[in-house]
PDB file of C-alpha atoms in Angstrom:
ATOM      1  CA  UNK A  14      -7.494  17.460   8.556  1.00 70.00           C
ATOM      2  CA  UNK A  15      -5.716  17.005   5.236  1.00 84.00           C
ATOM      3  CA  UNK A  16      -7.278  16.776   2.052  1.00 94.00           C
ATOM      4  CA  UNK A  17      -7.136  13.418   0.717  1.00 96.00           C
ATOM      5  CA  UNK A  18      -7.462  12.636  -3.647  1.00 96.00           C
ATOM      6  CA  UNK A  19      -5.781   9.972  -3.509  1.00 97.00           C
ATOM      7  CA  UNK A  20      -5.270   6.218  -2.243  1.00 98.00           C
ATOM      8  CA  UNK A  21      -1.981   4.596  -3.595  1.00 98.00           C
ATOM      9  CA  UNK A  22      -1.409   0.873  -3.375  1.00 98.00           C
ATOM     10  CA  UNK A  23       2.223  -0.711  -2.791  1.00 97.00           C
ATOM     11  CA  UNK A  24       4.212  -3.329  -1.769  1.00 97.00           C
ATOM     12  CA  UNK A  25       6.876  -4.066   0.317  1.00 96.00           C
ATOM     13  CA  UNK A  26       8.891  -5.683  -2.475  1.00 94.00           C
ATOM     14  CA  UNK A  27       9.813  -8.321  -0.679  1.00 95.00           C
ATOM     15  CA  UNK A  28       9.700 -12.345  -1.240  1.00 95.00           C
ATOM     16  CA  UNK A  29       6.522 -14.303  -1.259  1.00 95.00           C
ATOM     17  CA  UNK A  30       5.584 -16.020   1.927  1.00 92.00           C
ATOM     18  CA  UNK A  31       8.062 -13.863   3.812  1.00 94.00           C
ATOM     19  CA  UNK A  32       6.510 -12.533   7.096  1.00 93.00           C
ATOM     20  CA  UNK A  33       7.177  -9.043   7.780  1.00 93.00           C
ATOM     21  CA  UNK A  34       6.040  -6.634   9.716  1.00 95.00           C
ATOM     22  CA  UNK A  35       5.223  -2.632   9.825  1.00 93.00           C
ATOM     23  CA  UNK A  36       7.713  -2.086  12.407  1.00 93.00           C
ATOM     24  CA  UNK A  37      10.364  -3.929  10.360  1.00 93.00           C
ATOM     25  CA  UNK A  38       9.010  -1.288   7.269  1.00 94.00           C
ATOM     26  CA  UNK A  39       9.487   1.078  10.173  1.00 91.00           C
ATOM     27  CA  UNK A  40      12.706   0.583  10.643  1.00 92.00           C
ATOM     28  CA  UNK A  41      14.062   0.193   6.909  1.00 90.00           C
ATOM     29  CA  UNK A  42      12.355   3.837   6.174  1.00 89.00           C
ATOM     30  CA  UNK A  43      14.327   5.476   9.608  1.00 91.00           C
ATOM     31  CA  UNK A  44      17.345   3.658   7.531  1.00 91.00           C
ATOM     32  CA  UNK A  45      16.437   5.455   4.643  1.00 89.00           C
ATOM     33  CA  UNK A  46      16.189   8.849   6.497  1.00 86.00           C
ATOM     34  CA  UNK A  47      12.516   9.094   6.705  1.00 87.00           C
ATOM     35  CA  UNK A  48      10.902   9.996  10.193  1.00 88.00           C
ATOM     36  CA  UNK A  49       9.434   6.564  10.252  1.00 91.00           C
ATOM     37  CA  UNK A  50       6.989   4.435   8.380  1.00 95.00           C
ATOM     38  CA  UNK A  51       6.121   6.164   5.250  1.00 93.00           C
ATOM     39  CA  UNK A  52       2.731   3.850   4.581  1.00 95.00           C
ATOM     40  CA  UNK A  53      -0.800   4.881   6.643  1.00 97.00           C
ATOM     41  CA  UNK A  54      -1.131   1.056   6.441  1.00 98.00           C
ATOM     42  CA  UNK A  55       0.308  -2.269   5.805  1.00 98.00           C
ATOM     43  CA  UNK A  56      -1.923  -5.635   5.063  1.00 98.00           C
ATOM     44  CA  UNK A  57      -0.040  -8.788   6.157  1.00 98.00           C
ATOM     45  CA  UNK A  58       0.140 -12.082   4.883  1.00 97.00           C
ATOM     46  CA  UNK A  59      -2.869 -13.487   7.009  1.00 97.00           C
ATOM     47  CA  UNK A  60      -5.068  -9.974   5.961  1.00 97.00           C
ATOM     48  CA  UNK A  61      -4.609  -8.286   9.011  1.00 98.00           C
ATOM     49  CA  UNK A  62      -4.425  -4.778   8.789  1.00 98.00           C
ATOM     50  CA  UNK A  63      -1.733  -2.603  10.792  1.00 97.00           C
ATOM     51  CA  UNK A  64      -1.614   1.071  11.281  1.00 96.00           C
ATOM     52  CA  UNK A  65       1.199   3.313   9.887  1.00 95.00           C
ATOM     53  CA  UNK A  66       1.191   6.625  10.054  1.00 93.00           C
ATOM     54  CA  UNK A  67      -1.798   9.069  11.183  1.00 94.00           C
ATOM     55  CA  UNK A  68      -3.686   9.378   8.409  1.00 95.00           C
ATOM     56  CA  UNK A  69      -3.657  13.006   9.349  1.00 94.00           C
ATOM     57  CA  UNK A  70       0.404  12.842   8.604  1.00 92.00           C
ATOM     58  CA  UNK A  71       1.322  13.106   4.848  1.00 93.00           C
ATOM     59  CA  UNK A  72       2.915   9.803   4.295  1.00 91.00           C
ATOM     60  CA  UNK A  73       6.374   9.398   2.307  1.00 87.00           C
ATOM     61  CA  UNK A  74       5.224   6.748  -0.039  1.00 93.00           C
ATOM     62  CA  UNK A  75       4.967   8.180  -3.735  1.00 92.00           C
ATOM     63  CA  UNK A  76       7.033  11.165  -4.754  1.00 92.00           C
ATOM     64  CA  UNK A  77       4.899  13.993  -5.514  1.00 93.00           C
ATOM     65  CA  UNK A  78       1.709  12.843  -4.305  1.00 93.00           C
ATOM     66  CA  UNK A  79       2.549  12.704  -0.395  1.00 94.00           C
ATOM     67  CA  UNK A  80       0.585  15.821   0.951  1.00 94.00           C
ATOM     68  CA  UNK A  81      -2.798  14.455  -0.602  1.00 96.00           C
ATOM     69  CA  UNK A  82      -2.662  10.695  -0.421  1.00 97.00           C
ATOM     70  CA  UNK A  83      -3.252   7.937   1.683  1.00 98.00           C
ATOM     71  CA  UNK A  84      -0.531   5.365   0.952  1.00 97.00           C
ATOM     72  CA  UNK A  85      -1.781   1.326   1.693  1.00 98.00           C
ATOM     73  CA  UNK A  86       1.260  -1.395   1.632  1.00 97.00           C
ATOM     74  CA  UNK A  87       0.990  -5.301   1.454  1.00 97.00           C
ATOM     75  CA  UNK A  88       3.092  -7.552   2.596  1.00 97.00           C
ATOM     76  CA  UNK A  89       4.584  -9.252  -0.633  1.00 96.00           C
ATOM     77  CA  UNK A  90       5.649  -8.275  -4.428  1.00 96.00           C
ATOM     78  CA  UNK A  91       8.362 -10.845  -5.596  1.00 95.00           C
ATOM     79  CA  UNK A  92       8.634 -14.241  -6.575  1.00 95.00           C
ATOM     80  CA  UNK A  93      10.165 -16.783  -3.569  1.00 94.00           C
ATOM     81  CA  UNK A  94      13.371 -15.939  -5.150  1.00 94.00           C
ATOM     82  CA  UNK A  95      13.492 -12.563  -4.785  1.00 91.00           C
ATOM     83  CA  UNK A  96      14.326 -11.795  -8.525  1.00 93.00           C
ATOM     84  CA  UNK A  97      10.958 -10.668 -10.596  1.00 94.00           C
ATOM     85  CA  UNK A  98       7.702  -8.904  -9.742  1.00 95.00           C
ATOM     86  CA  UNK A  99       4.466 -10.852  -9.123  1.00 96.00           C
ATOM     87  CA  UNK A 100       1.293 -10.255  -7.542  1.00 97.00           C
ATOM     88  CA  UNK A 101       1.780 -12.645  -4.398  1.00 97.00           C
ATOM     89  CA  UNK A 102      -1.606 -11.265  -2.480  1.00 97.00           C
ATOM     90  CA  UNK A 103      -2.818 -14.020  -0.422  1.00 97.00           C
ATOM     91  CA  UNK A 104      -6.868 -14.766  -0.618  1.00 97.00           C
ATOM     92  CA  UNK A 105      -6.669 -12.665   2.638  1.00 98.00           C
ATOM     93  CA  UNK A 106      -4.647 -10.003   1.720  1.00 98.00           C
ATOM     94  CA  UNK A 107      -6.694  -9.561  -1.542  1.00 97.00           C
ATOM     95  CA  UNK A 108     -10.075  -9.433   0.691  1.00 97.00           C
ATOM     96  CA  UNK A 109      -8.802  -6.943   3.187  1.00 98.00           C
ATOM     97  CA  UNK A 110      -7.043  -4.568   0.619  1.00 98.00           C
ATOM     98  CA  UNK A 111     -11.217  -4.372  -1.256  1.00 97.00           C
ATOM     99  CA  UNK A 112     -11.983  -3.667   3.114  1.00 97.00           C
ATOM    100  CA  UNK A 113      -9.901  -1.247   3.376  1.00 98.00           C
ATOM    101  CA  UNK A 114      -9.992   0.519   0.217  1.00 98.00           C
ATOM    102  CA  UNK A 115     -13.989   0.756   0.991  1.00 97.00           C
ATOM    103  CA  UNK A 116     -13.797   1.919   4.334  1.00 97.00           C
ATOM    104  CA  UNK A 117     -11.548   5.040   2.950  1.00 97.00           C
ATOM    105  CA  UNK A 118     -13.703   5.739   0.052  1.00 97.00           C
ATOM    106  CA  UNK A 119     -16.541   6.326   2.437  1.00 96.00           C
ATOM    107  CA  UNK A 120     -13.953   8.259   4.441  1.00 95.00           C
ATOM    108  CA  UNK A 121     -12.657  10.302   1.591  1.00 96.00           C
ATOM    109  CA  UNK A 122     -15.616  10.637  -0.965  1.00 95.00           C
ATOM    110  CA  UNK A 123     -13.219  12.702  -3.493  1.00 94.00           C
ATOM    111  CA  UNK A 124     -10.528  10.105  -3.290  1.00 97.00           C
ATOM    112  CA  UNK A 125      -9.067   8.148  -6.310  1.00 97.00           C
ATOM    113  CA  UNK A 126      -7.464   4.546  -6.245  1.00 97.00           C
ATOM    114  CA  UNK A 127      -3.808   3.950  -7.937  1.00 97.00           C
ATOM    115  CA  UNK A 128      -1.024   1.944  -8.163  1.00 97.00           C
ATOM    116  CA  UNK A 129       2.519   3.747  -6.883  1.00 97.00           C
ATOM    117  CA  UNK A 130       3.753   2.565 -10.950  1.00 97.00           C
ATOM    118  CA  UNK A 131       1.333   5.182 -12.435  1.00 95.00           C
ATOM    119  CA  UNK A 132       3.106   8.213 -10.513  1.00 96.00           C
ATOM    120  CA  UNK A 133       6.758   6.311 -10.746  1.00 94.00           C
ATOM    121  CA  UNK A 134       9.119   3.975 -13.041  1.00 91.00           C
ATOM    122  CA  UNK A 135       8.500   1.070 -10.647  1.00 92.00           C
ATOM    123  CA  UNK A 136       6.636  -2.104 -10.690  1.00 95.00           C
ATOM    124  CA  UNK A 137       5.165  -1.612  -7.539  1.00 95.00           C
ATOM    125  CA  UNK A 138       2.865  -2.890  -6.454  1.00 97.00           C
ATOM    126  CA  UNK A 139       2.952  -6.053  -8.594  1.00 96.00           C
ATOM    127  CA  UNK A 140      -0.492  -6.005 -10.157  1.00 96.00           C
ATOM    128  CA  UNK A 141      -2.792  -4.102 -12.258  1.00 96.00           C
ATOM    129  CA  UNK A 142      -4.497  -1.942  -9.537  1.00 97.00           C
ATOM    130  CA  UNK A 143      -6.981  -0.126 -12.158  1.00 96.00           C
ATOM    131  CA  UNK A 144      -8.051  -3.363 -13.426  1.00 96.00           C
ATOM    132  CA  UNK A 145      -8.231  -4.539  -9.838  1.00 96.00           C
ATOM    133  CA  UNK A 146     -10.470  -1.873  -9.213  1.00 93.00           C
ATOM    134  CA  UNK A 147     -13.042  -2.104 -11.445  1.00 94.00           C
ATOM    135  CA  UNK A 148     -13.219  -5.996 -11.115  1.00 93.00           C
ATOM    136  CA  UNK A 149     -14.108  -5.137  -7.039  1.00 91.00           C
ATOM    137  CA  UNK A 150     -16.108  -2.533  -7.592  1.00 90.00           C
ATOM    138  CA  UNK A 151     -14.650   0.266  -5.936  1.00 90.00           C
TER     139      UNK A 151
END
């Protein structure tokens, strides 16, 4: 098993209220050259929480940080129109995310939470994951 330092939040950049799914993610990362889905998991709009890749498999998520992380996606990122960055987490995406983020700090004790924008130039993923953090008590 990998060791695991990190847990980096993201989005899929896409419109609020727009369904998509991990395969679709899947398929627009093949396009992109990856070997498939670069996220461990992806939290759509009604909080349910798909698989990725193995979290054994370093993801392809956040330059530089890929052998040691575990990279989480939601659904969401952008306004309706598609042309600025907002935090468009449903009540159940928000609620799952604080889930999941538990259930791998338990799994990896020496883990830190982080936004992909502190490792990159981006506004991904849309919100303040720090303060987001410390406000759920992870």
């Amino acid at each position: 098993m990998r060791k695991i330092d990190k847990i980096i939040i993201h989005c899929s950049a896409t419109p609020e209220g727009r369904d998509i799914t991990a395969e679709m993610i899947d398929t627009w990362h093949k396009e992109k050259g990856y070997n498939g889905i670069g996220y461990h998991y992806v939290i759509y709009l009604d909080g349910s929480v798909h698989k990725g890749r193995p979290d054994d498999v370093p993801g392809a998520h956040c330059k530089g940080q890929n052998a040691h992380s575990i990279g989480i996606c939601y659904i969401g990122g952008m306004s309706r129109d598609n042309k600025r960055a907002m935090d468009t987490r449903t009540p159940a995406q928000r609620a799952s995310m604080v889930r999941l983020v538990r259930e791998l700090l338990k799994r990896y004790p020496d883990a830190s939470v982080h936004g992909h924008n502190e490792f990159a130039a981006k506004d991904c993923p849309s919100f303040d994951v720090q303060k987001w953090r410390k406000e759920a008590g992870l």
